[in-house]
């Protein structure tokens, strides 16, 4: 069964304190791994798609990496405005009609 | 501006009532999706449609129904058969989800009273 597990569930950082969020997955043929950001009471916002092991993508203070079993979202020198829930999702070649989401990591960055 | 509009933002349902959540997009996207989000759980797929007049069940379709009569619209009906409907409902659309991901609406929070 295709599955996505994110850790930790919640993370508190001081402004400027870098850290990483983890997304472990099992999928029968990975077509793509996606990262989204979700603010409270709003819909998720697309950040990145990663396709193959070794790939990296960056956007401002965020960098996403991918291995054959997991993805990391590295946050460098975070600011309070980076506070949000970060969602990871996978898409399998066997079922391109849907994304399977993890439960998310809620990040709080304190000034 | 192009986007997805979900309405209403908040909805209250009495026991035994059917309610319909609206989802409209002006992005000219072919595919549309309905997800349910509960605290501490990932988004779970209810229904999806990749083309007008066609849709497929997702992982938790029981107690829900949809229609796709127009490209722009994908309404979701929560029927009385759905025993635990209180949740945050998200509609999304995509044209090339690998390059651009899904575009999500702002959600409808449904509460049973």
Coordinates of N, CA and C in Angstrom, one line a residue:
Chain A
X1 N 0.8 -1.2 0.0 CA 0.0 0.0 0.0 C 0.9 1.3 0.0
X2 N 0.5 2.2 -0.8 CA 1.3 3.5 -0.9 C 1.0 4.3 0.4
X3 N 2.1 4.8 0.9 CA 2.0 5.5 2.2 C 3.0 6.6 2.4
X4 N 2.6 7.6 3.1 CA 3.5 8.8 3.4 C 3.5 9.1 4.9
X5 N 4.6 9.2 5.5 CA 4.7 9.5 6.9 C 5.6 10.7 7.1
X6 N 5.2 11.7 7.8 CA 6.0 12.9 8.0 C 6.4 13.0 9.5
X7 N 7.6 13.5 9.7 CA 8.0 13.8 11.1 C 9.0 15.0 11.2
X8 N 9.0 15.7 12.3 CA 8.1 15.5 13.4 C 6.7 16.0 13.1
X9 N 5.7 15.7 14.0 CA 4.4 16.3 13.8 C 4.4 17.8 14.0
X10 N 5.2 18.3 15.0 CA 5.3 19.7 15.2 C 6.7 20.1 15.5
X11 N 7.1 21.3 15.2 CA 8.5 21.7 15.3 C 8.5 23.2 15.7
X12 N 9.2 23.5 16.8 CA 9.3 24.9 17.2 C 10.8 25.4 17.0
X13 N 11.0 26.4 16.3 CA 12.3 27.0 16.1 C 12.4 28.4 16.5
X14 N 13.6 28.8 16.9 CA 13.8 30.3 17.1 C 14.2 30.8 15.7
X15 N 13.9 32.1 15.5 CA 14.2 32.7 14.2 C 15.7 32.5 14.0
X16 N 16.1 32.1 12.8 CA 17.4 31.9 12.4 C 18.0 30.5 12.7
X17 N 17.2 29.7 13.4 CA 17.6 28.3 13.8 C 17.2 27.3 12.6
X18 N 18.2 26.9 11.9 CA 17.9 26.0 10.7 C 17.5 24.6 11.2
X19 N 16.7 23.9 10.4 CA 16.3 22.5 10.7 C 15.8 21.9 9.5
X20 N 15.4 20.6 9.6 CA 14.8 19.8 8.5 C 13.6 19.1 8.9
X21 N 12.7 19.0 7.9 CA 11.5 18.2 8.1 C 11.6 16.9 7.2
X22 N 11.1 15.8 7.7 CA 11.3 14.5 7.0 C 10.0 14.0 6.5
X23 N 10.0 13.4 5.3 CA 8.9 12.7 4.7 C 9.4 11.4 4.2
X24 N 8.9 10.3 4.8 CA 9.2 9.0 4.4 C 8.1 8.4 3.6
X25 N 8.4 7.7 2.6 CA 7.3 7.2 1.7 C 7.6 5.7 1.2
X26 N 6.5 5.0 1.0 CA 6.6 3.8 0.3 C 5.5 3.9 -0.8
X27 N 6.0 3.6 -2.0 CA 5.1 3.7 -3.2 C 5.6 2.8 -4.3
X28 N 4.7 2.2 -5.0 CA 5.0 1.3 -6.1 C 5.3 2.1 -7.3
X29 N 6.5 2.6 -7.4 CA 6.8 3.4 -8.6 C 6.5 4.8 -8.5
X30 N 7.5 5.6 -8.0 CA 7.3 7.0 -7.7 C 7.3 7.8 -9.0
X31 N 6.2 8.5 -9.2 CA 6.1 9.4 -10.4 C 6.5 10.8 -10.0
X32 N 6.2 11.2 -8.7 CA 6.6 12.5 -8.3 C 6.4 12.6 -6.8
X33 N 7.2 13.4 -6.1 CA 7.0 13.8 -4.7 C 6.8 15.3 -4.6
X34 N 5.8 15.7 -3.8 CA 5.4 17.1 -3.8 C 5.5 17.6 -2.4
X35 N 5.8 18.9 -2.3 CA 5.8 19.6 -1.0 C 4.8 20.8 -1.2
X36 N 4.0 20.9 -0.1 CA 3.0 22.0 -0.1 C 3.2 22.7 1.3
X37 N 2.8 24.0 1.3 CA 2.7 24.8 2.5 C 1.2 25.1 2.7
X38 N 0.8 25.0 4.0 CA -0.6 25.3 4.3 C -0.7 26.2 5.5
X39 N -1.3 27.4 5.3 CA -1.5 28.3 6.4 C -2.9 28.0 7.1
X40 N -3.0 28.3 8.4 CA -4.3 28.0 9.1 C -5.5 28.5 8.4
X41 N -6.5 27.5 8.2 CA -7.8 27.9 7.6 C -7.7 28.1 6.1
X42 N -6.6 27.8 5.4 CA -6.5 28.0 4.0 C -6.1 26.7 3.3
X43 N -6.2 26.7 2.0 CA -5.8 25.6 1.2 C -4.3 25.5 1.0
X44 N -3.8 24.3 0.8 CA -2.3 24.2 0.6 C -1.8 25.0 -0.7
X45 N -0.6 25.4 -0.6 CA 0.1 26.1 -1.7 C 1.2 25.3 -2.2
X46 N 1.3 25.0 -3.5 CA 2.4 24.2 -4.1 C 3.7 24.8 -3.9
X47 N 4.7 24.0 -3.5 CA 6.1 24.5 -3.4 C 7.0 23.8 -4.4
X48 N 7.1 22.5 -4.4 CA 8.1 21.8 -5.2 C 7.5 20.5 -5.7
X49 N 8.0 20.0 -6.9 CA 7.9 18.6 -7.3 C 9.3 18.0 -7.4
X50 N 9.6 16.8 -6.9 CA 10.8 16.1 -7.1 C 10.5 14.8 -7.8
X51 N 11.4 14.4 -8.7 CA 11.0 13.3 -9.6 C 11.9 12.1 -9.3
X52 N 13.2 12.3 -9.0 CA 14.1 11.1 -8.9 C 15.1 11.4 -7.8
X53 N 15.6 10.3 -7.2 CA 16.6 10.3 -6.2 C 17.8 11.2 -6.5
X54 N 18.2 12.0 -5.6 CA 19.4 12.9 -5.8 C 19.0 14.3 -6.3
X55 N 17.7 14.5 -6.6 CA 17.2 15.8 -7.1 C 17.1 16.7 -5.9
X56 N 17.4 18.0 -6.1 CA 17.2 19.0 -5.2 C 16.5 20.2 -5.8
X57 N 15.7 20.9 -5.0 CA 15.0 22.2 -5.5 C 15.0 23.2 -4.4
X58 N 15.2 24.4 -4.7 CA 15.3 25.5 -3.7 C 14.3 26.6 -4.0
X59 N 13.8 27.2 -2.9 CA 12.9 28.4 -3.1 C 13.1 29.2 -1.8
X60 N 13.8 30.3 -2.0 CA 14.1 31.2 -0.8 C 14.8 30.4 0.3
X61 N 14.3 30.3 1.4 CA 14.9 29.6 2.6 C 14.7 28.1 2.6
X62 N 13.9 27.6 1.6 CA 13.6 26.2 1.6 C 14.4 25.5 0.5
X63 N 14.8 24.3 0.9 CA 15.4 23.4 0.0 C 14.9 22.0 0.2
X64 N 14.4 21.3 -0.9 CA 13.9 20.0 -0.8 C 14.8 19.0 -1.5
X65 N 15.0 17.9 -0.9 CA 15.9 16.8 -1.4 C 15.1 15.5 -1.4
X66 N 15.6 14.6 -2.2 CA 14.9 13.3 -2.4 C 15.9 12.1 -2.5
X67 N 15.6 11.1 -1.7 CA 16.3 9.8 -1.8 C 15.2 8.8 -2.2
X68 N 15.6 7.5 -2.3 CA 14.7 6.5 -2.7 C 13.7 6.1 -1.7
X69 N 13.9 6.6 -0.5 CA 12.9 6.3 0.6 C 12.3 7.5 1.3
X70 N 13.0 8.7 1.2 CA 12.5 9.8 1.9 C 12.9 11.1 1.2
X71 N 12.2 12.2 1.7 CA 12.5 13.5 1.2 C 12.7 14.4 2.5
X72 N 13.6 15.4 2.3 CA 13.8 16.3 3.4 C 13.4 17.7 2.9
X73 N 12.8 18.5 3.8 CA 12.6 19.9 3.5 C 13.5 20.7 4.5
X74 N 14.6 21.2 4.0 CA 15.5 22.0 4.8 C 15.1 23.4 4.9
X75 N 15.1 24.0 6.1 CA 14.7 25.4 6.3 C 15.9 26.1 6.9
X76 N 16.5 27.0 6.1 CA 17.7 27.7 6.5 C 17.3 29.1 7.0
X77 N 17.8 29.4 8.3 CA 17.6 30.7 8.9 C 16.1 31.1 8.8
X78 N 15.2 30.3 9.3 CA 13.8 30.6 9.2 C 13.4 31.9 9.8
X79 N 12.3 32.5 9.3 CA 11.7 33.7 9.8 C 10.3 33.4 10.3
X80 N 9.7 34.2 11.1 CA 8.4 33.9 11.6 C 7.3 33.7 10.5
X81 N 7.5 34.3 9.4 CA 6.6 34.1 8.3 C 6.7 32.8 7.6
X82 N 7.7 32.0 8.0 CA 7.7 30.6 7.5 C 6.9 29.7 8.4
X83 N 6.3 30.2 9.4 CA 5.4 29.3 10.3 C 4.2 28.9 9.4
X84 N 4.0 27.6 9.4 CA 2.9 27.0 8.6 C 2.9 25.5 8.8
X85 N 2.0 24.8 8.2 CA 2.0 23.4 8.1 C 2.6 23.0 6.8
X86 N 3.6 22.1 6.8 CA 4.2 21.7 5.5 C 3.7 20.2 5.2
X87 N 3.2 20.0 4.0 CA 2.6 18.8 3.6 C 3.5 18.1 2.5
X88 N 3.6 16.8 2.6 CA 4.3 16.0 1.6 C 3.3 15.1 1.0
X89 N 3.4 14.9 -0.3 CA 2.5 14.0 -1.0 C 3.3 13.2 -2.1
X90 N 2.8 12.0 -2.4 CA 3.4 11.3 -3.5 C 2.4 10.9 -4.6
X91 N 2.9 10.7 -5.8 CA 2.1 10.2 -6.9 C 2.7 9.0 -7.4
X92 N 2.0 7.9 -7.6 CA 2.5 6.7 -8.1 C 2.2 6.5 -9.6
X93 N 3.1 5.9 -10.3 CA 2.8 5.6 -11.7 C 1.5 4.7 -11.9
X94 N 1.3 3.9 -10.9 CA 0.1 3.0 -11.0 C -1.2 3.7 -10.8
X95 N -1.2 4.9 -10.3 CA -2.4 5.6 -10.1 C -2.2 7.1 -10.2
X96 N -2.0 7.6 -11.4 CA -1.7 9.0 -11.6 C -2.8 9.9 -11.4
X97 N -4.0 9.4 -11.0 CA -5.1 10.3 -10.8 C -5.2 10.9 -9.4
X98 N -4.2 10.5 -8.5 CA -4.4 11.1 -7.2 C -3.0 11.3 -6.5
X99 N -3.0 12.2 -5.5 CA -1.8 12.3 -4.7 C -2.2 11.7 -3.3
X100 N -1.2 11.1 -2.7 CA -1.3 10.6 -1.3 C -0.5 11.4 -0.4
X101 N -1.2 12.0 0.6 CA -0.6 13.0 1.5 C -0.2 12.4 2.8
X102 N 0.9 13.0 3.4 CA 1.2 12.7 4.7 C 0.4 13.6 5.6
X103 N 0.6 13.5 7.0 CA -0.3 14.2 7.9 C 0.2 15.6 8.2
X104 N 1.4 15.9 7.7 CA 1.9 17.3 7.8 C 2.8 17.5 9.0
X105 N 3.7 18.5 8.9 CA 4.5 19.0 10.0 C 4.2 20.4 10.3
X106 N 3.8 20.8 11.5 CA 3.4 22.1 11.8 C 4.6 22.8 12.4
X107 N 5.1 23.8 11.7 CA 6.3 24.6 12.0 C 5.9 25.9 12.6
X108 N 6.5 26.2 13.8 CA 6.3 27.5 14.4 C 7.7 28.1 14.6
X109 N 7.9 29.3 14.1 CA 9.2 30.0 14.2 C 8.9 31.3 15.1
X110 N 9.7 31.3 16.2 CA 9.5 32.4 17.1 C 10.5 33.5 16.9
X111 N 10.1 34.7 17.0 CA 11.1 35.8 16.8 C 12.1 35.9 18.0
Chain B
X1 N -8.4 37.7 -11.8 CA -7.3 36.7 -11.5 C -7.9 35.3 -11.5
X2 N -7.2 34.4 -12.0 CA -7.6 33.0 -12.1 C -7.5 32.3 -10.7
X3 N -8.4 31.4 -10.5 CA -8.3 30.7 -9.2 C -9.4 29.7 -9.0
X4 N -9.5 29.2 -7.8 CA -10.6 28.3 -7.4 C -11.4 28.9 -6.3
X5 N -12.7 28.9 -6.4 CA -13.5 29.5 -5.4 C -14.4 28.4 -4.8
X6 N -14.3 28.3 -3.5 CA -15.1 27.4 -2.7 C -16.1 28.2 -1.9
X7 N -17.3 27.7 -1.9 CA -18.3 28.4 -1.0 C -19.3 27.3 -0.5
X8 N -19.9 27.6 0.7 CA -19.5 28.7 1.6 C -18.2 28.4 2.3
X9 N -17.7 29.3 3.1 CA -16.5 29.1 3.9 C -16.8 28.3 5.1
X10 N -18.0 28.5 5.7 CA -18.5 27.7 6.8 C -19.9 27.2 6.5
X11 N -20.2 26.0 6.9 CA -21.4 25.4 6.6 C -21.8 24.5 7.8
X12 N -23.1 24.6 8.2 CA -23.6 23.8 9.4 C -24.7 22.9 8.9
X13 N -24.6 21.7 9.2 CA -25.5 20.6 8.7 C -26.2 20.0 9.9
X14 N -27.5 19.9 9.8 CA -28.3 19.1 10.8 C -28.2 17.7 10.5
X15 N -28.5 16.9 11.5 CA -28.5 15.4 11.3 C -29.5 15.1 10.2
X16 N -29.2 14.2 9.3 CA -30.1 13.7 8.3 C -30.3 14.6 7.1
X17 N -29.5 15.7 7.0 CA -29.6 16.6 6.0 C -28.5 16.4 4.9
X18 N -28.9 16.6 3.6 CA -27.9 16.6 2.6 C -27.4 18.1 2.4
X19 N -26.1 18.3 2.2 CA -25.6 19.6 1.9 C -24.7 19.6 0.7
X20 N -24.6 20.7 -0.1 CA -23.8 20.7 -1.3 C -22.7 21.8 -1.1
X21 N -21.5 21.4 -1.4 CA -20.4 22.4 -1.3 C -20.0 22.7 -2.8
X22 N -19.8 24.0 -3.0 CA -19.6 24.5 -4.3 C -18.1 24.6 -4.6
X23 N -17.6 24.3 -5.8 CA -16.3 24.5 -6.2 C -16.3 25.0 -7.7
X24 N -15.7 26.2 -7.9 CA -15.7 26.7 -9.3 C -14.3 27.2 -9.6
X25 N -13.8 26.9 -10.8 CA -12.5 27.3 -11.2 C -12.5 28.0 -12.6
X26 N -11.7 29.0 -12.7 CA -11.6 29.7 -14.0 C -10.2 29.6 -14.6
X27 N -9.5 28.5 -14.3 CA -8.1 28.2 -14.7 C -8.1 27.4 -16.0
X28 N -9.2 27.0 -16.4 CA -9.3 26.1 -17.6 C -8.6 24.7 -17.4
X29 N -8.6 24.3 -16.1 CA -8.0 23.0 -15.8 C -8.9 21.9 -16.1
X30 N -8.4 20.8 -16.6 CA -9.2 19.6 -16.9 C -9.6 18.8 -15.6
X31 N -8.6 18.6 -14.8 CA -8.8 17.8 -13.6 C -9.2 18.5 -12.4
X32 N -10.1 17.9 -11.6 CA -10.6 18.5 -10.3 C -10.7 17.5 -9.3
X33 N -10.5 17.9 -8.0 CA -10.4 16.9 -6.9 C -11.2 17.4 -5.7
X34 N -11.7 16.5 -4.9 CA -12.2 16.8 -3.6 C -11.4 16.0 -2.5
X35 N -10.9 16.8 -1.5 CA -10.2 16.1 -0.4 C -10.9 16.5 0.9
X36 N -10.7 15.7 1.8 CA -11.2 15.9 3.2 C -10.0 16.0 4.1
X37 N -10.0 17.0 5.0 CA -8.8 17.1 6.0 C -9.4 17.1 7.4
X38 N -8.9 16.2 8.2 CA -9.2 16.1 9.6 C -7.9 16.3 10.4
X39 N -8.1 16.9 11.6 CA -6.9 17.2 12.5 C -6.0 16.0 12.7
X40 N -4.7 16.2 12.4 CA -3.7 15.1 12.7 C -3.7 14.0 11.6
X41 N -4.5 14.2 10.5 CA -4.5 13.3 9.4 C -4.2 14.0 8.1
X42 N -3.6 13.2 7.2 CA -3.4 13.8 5.9 C -4.7 14.0 5.1
X43 N -4.5 14.8 4.0 CA -5.7 15.0 3.1 C -6.1 13.6 2.5
X44 N -7.4 13.3 2.5 CA -7.8 12.1 2.0 C -8.8 12.4 0.8
X45 N -8.6 11.6 -0.3 CA -9.3 11.9 -1.5 C -10.7 11.3 -1.5
X46 N -11.7 12.1 -1.8 CA -13.0 11.7 -1.8 C -13.5 11.3 -3.3
X47 N -13.3 12.2 -4.2 CA -13.6 12.0 -5.6 C -12.7 12.8 -6.5
X48 N -12.5 12.4 -7.7 CA -11.8 13.2 -8.6 C -12.4 13.0 -10.0
X49 N -12.1 14.0 -10.9 CA -12.6 14.1 -12.2 C -11.5 14.6 -13.1
X50 N -11.2 13.8 -14.2 CA -10.2 14.2 -15.1 C -10.7 14.8 -16.4
X51 N -12.1 14.7 -16.5 CA -12.7 15.2 -17.7 C -14.2 15.4 -17.5
X52 N -14.8 16.3 -18.2 CA -16.2 16.6 -18.0 C -17.0 15.3 -18.2
X53 N -18.1 15.2 -17.4 CA -19.0 14.1 -17.4 C -18.4 12.7 -17.0
X54 N -17.2 12.8 -16.3 CA -16.6 11.6 -15.9 C -16.0 11.9 -14.5
X55 N -16.1 10.9 -13.6 CA -15.4 11.1 -12.3 C -15.2 9.7 -11.7
X56 N -14.3 9.6 -10.7 CA -13.9 8.4 -10.1 C -13.9 8.5 -8.6
X57 N -14.2 7.4 -7.9 CA -14.2 7.4 -6.5 C -12.8 7.5 -6.0
X58 N -12.6 8.2 -4.9 CA -11.3 8.2 -4.2 C -11.3 7.1 -3.1
X59 N -10.5 7.4 -2.0 CA -10.4 6.4 -1.0 C -11.6 6.4 0.0
X60 N -12.3 7.6 0.1 CA -13.3 7.7 1.1 C -14.6 8.2 0.5
X61 N -15.1 7.6 -0.6 CA -16.3 8.2 -1.3 C -17.6 7.9 -0.7
X62 N -17.7 6.9 0.3 CA -19.0 6.5 0.8 C -19.6 7.7 1.5
X63 N -20.9 8.0 1.2 CA -21.6 9.1 1.8 C -21.5 10.4 1.1
X64 N -20.8 10.4 0.0 CA -20.6 11.6 -0.8 C -21.0 11.3 -2.3
X65 N -21.4 12.4 -3.0 CA -21.6 12.3 -4.4 C -21.2 13.6 -5.1
X66 N -20.8 13.5 -6.4 CA -20.3 14.6 -7.1 C -21.0 14.6 -8.5
X67 N -20.8 15.7 -9.2 CA -21.2 15.8 -10.6 C -20.1 16.7 -11.3
X68 N -20.0 16.5 -12.6 CA -19.1 17.3 -13.4 C -19.7 17.6 -14.8
X69 N -20.7 18.4 -14.7 CA -21.4 18.8 -16.0 C -20.7 19.9 -16.8
X70 N -19.9 20.7 -16.1 CA -19.2 21.7 -16.7 C -17.7 21.7 -16.3
X71 N -16.8 22.1 -17.2 CA -15.4 22.0 -16.9 C -15.1 22.9 -15.6
X72 N -15.8 24.0 -15.5 CA -15.5 24.9 -14.4 C -16.0 24.5 -13.0
X73 N -16.9 23.5 -13.0 CA -17.6 23.3 -11.7 C -17.6 21.8 -11.3
X74 N -17.4 21.6 -10.0 CA -17.3 20.2 -9.5 C -17.9 20.2 -8.1
X75 N -19.2 20.3 -8.0 CA -19.8 20.4 -6.6 C -19.8 19.0 -5.9
X76 N -19.7 19.1 -4.6 CA -19.7 17.9 -3.7 C -20.9 17.9 -2.8
X77 N -21.7 16.8 -2.8 CA -22.8 16.7 -1.9 C -22.5 15.7 -0.8
X78 N -22.6 16.2 0.4 CA -22.4 15.4 1.6 C -23.8 14.9 2.0
X79 N -24.0 13.6 1.8 CA -25.4 13.0 2.1 C -25.5 12.6 3.6
X80 N -26.8 12.3 3.9 CA -27.0 11.9 5.3 C -26.4 10.5 5.6
X81 N -25.9 9.8 4.6 CA -25.3 8.5 4.8 C -23.8 8.7 5.3
X82 N -23.3 9.9 5.2 CA -21.9 10.2 5.7 C -22.1 10.4 7.2
X83 N -21.6 9.4 8.0 CA -21.8 9.4 9.4 C -21.0 10.4 10.2
X84 N -19.9 10.8 9.7 CA -19.0 11.7 10.4 C -18.5 12.8 9.5
X85 N -19.4 13.7 9.1 CA -19.0 14.7 8.0 C -18.3 15.9 8.5
X86 N -18.2 16.1 9.8 CA -17.5 17.3 10.3 C -16.0 17.3 9.9
X87 N -15.6 18.2 9.1 CA -14.2 18.3 8.6 C -14.0 19.5 7.8
X88 N -12.8 19.7 7.3 CA -12.4 20.8 6.4 C -12.3 20.2 5.0
X89 N -13.1 20.7 4.0 CA -13.2 20.1 2.7 C -12.4 21.1 1.7
X90 N -11.5 20.4 1.0 CA -10.7 21.2 0.0 C -10.9 20.7 -1.4
X91 N -11.2 21.6 -2.3 CA -11.3 21.4 -3.7 C -10.0 21.8 -4.4
X92 N -9.6 21.1 -5.4 CA -8.3 21.4 -6.1 C -8.5 21.1 -7.6
X93 N -7.7 21.8 -8.4 CA -7.7 21.5 -9.8 C -6.2 21.4 -10.3
X94 N -6.0 20.8 -11.5 CA -4.7 20.8 -12.0 C -4.8 20.6 -13.5
X95 N -3.7 21.1 -14.2 CA -3.6 20.9 -15.6 C -2.3 20.1 -15.9
X96 N -1.3 20.3 -15.1 CA -0.1 19.5 -15.2 C 0.5 19.4 -13.8
X97 N 0.0 18.5 -13.0 CA 0.3 18.5 -11.6 C 1.7 18.3 -11.3
X98 N 2.5 17.7 -12.2 CA 3.9 17.5 -11.9 C 4.7 18.8 -11.9
X99 N 4.3 19.6 -12.9 CA 5.1 20.9 -13.0 C 4.5 22.0 -12.1
X100 N 3.2 22.0 -12.0 CA 2.6 23.1 -11.2 C 1.8 22.7 -10.0
X101 N 1.8 21.4 -9.7 CA 1.1 20.9 -8.5 C -0.4 21.1 -8.7
X102 N -1.1 20.9 -7.6 CA -2.6 21.2 -7.6 C -2.7 22.7 -7.2
X103 N -3.8 23.3 -7.7 CA -4.2 24.6 -7.1 C -5.4 24.3 -6.2
X104 N -5.3 24.7 -5.0 CA -6.4 24.5 -4.0 C -7.2 25.7 -3.8
X105 N -8.5 25.5 -3.5 CA -9.4 26.5 -3.0 C -9.1 26.8 -1.5
X106 N -9.8 27.7 -1.0 CA -9.6 28.1 0.4 C -10.4 27.3 1.4
X107 N -11.1 26.3 0.9 CA -11.8 25.3 1.8 C -13.1 25.7 2.3
X108 N -13.9 24.7 2.7 CA -15.2 24.8 3.4 C -15.1 24.0 4.7
X109 N -15.4 24.7 5.8 CA -15.5 24.0 7.1 C -16.9 23.6 7.3
X110 N -17.2 22.3 7.4 CA -18.5 21.7 7.6 C -18.6 21.2 9.0
X111 N -19.7 21.6 9.7 CA -19.9 21.2 11.1 C -21.3 20.6 11.2
X112 N -21.4 19.5 11.8 CA -22.7 18.9 12.1 C -23.2 19.5 13.4
X113 N -24.5 20.0 13.4 CA -25.0 20.5 14.7 C -26.2 19.7 15.1

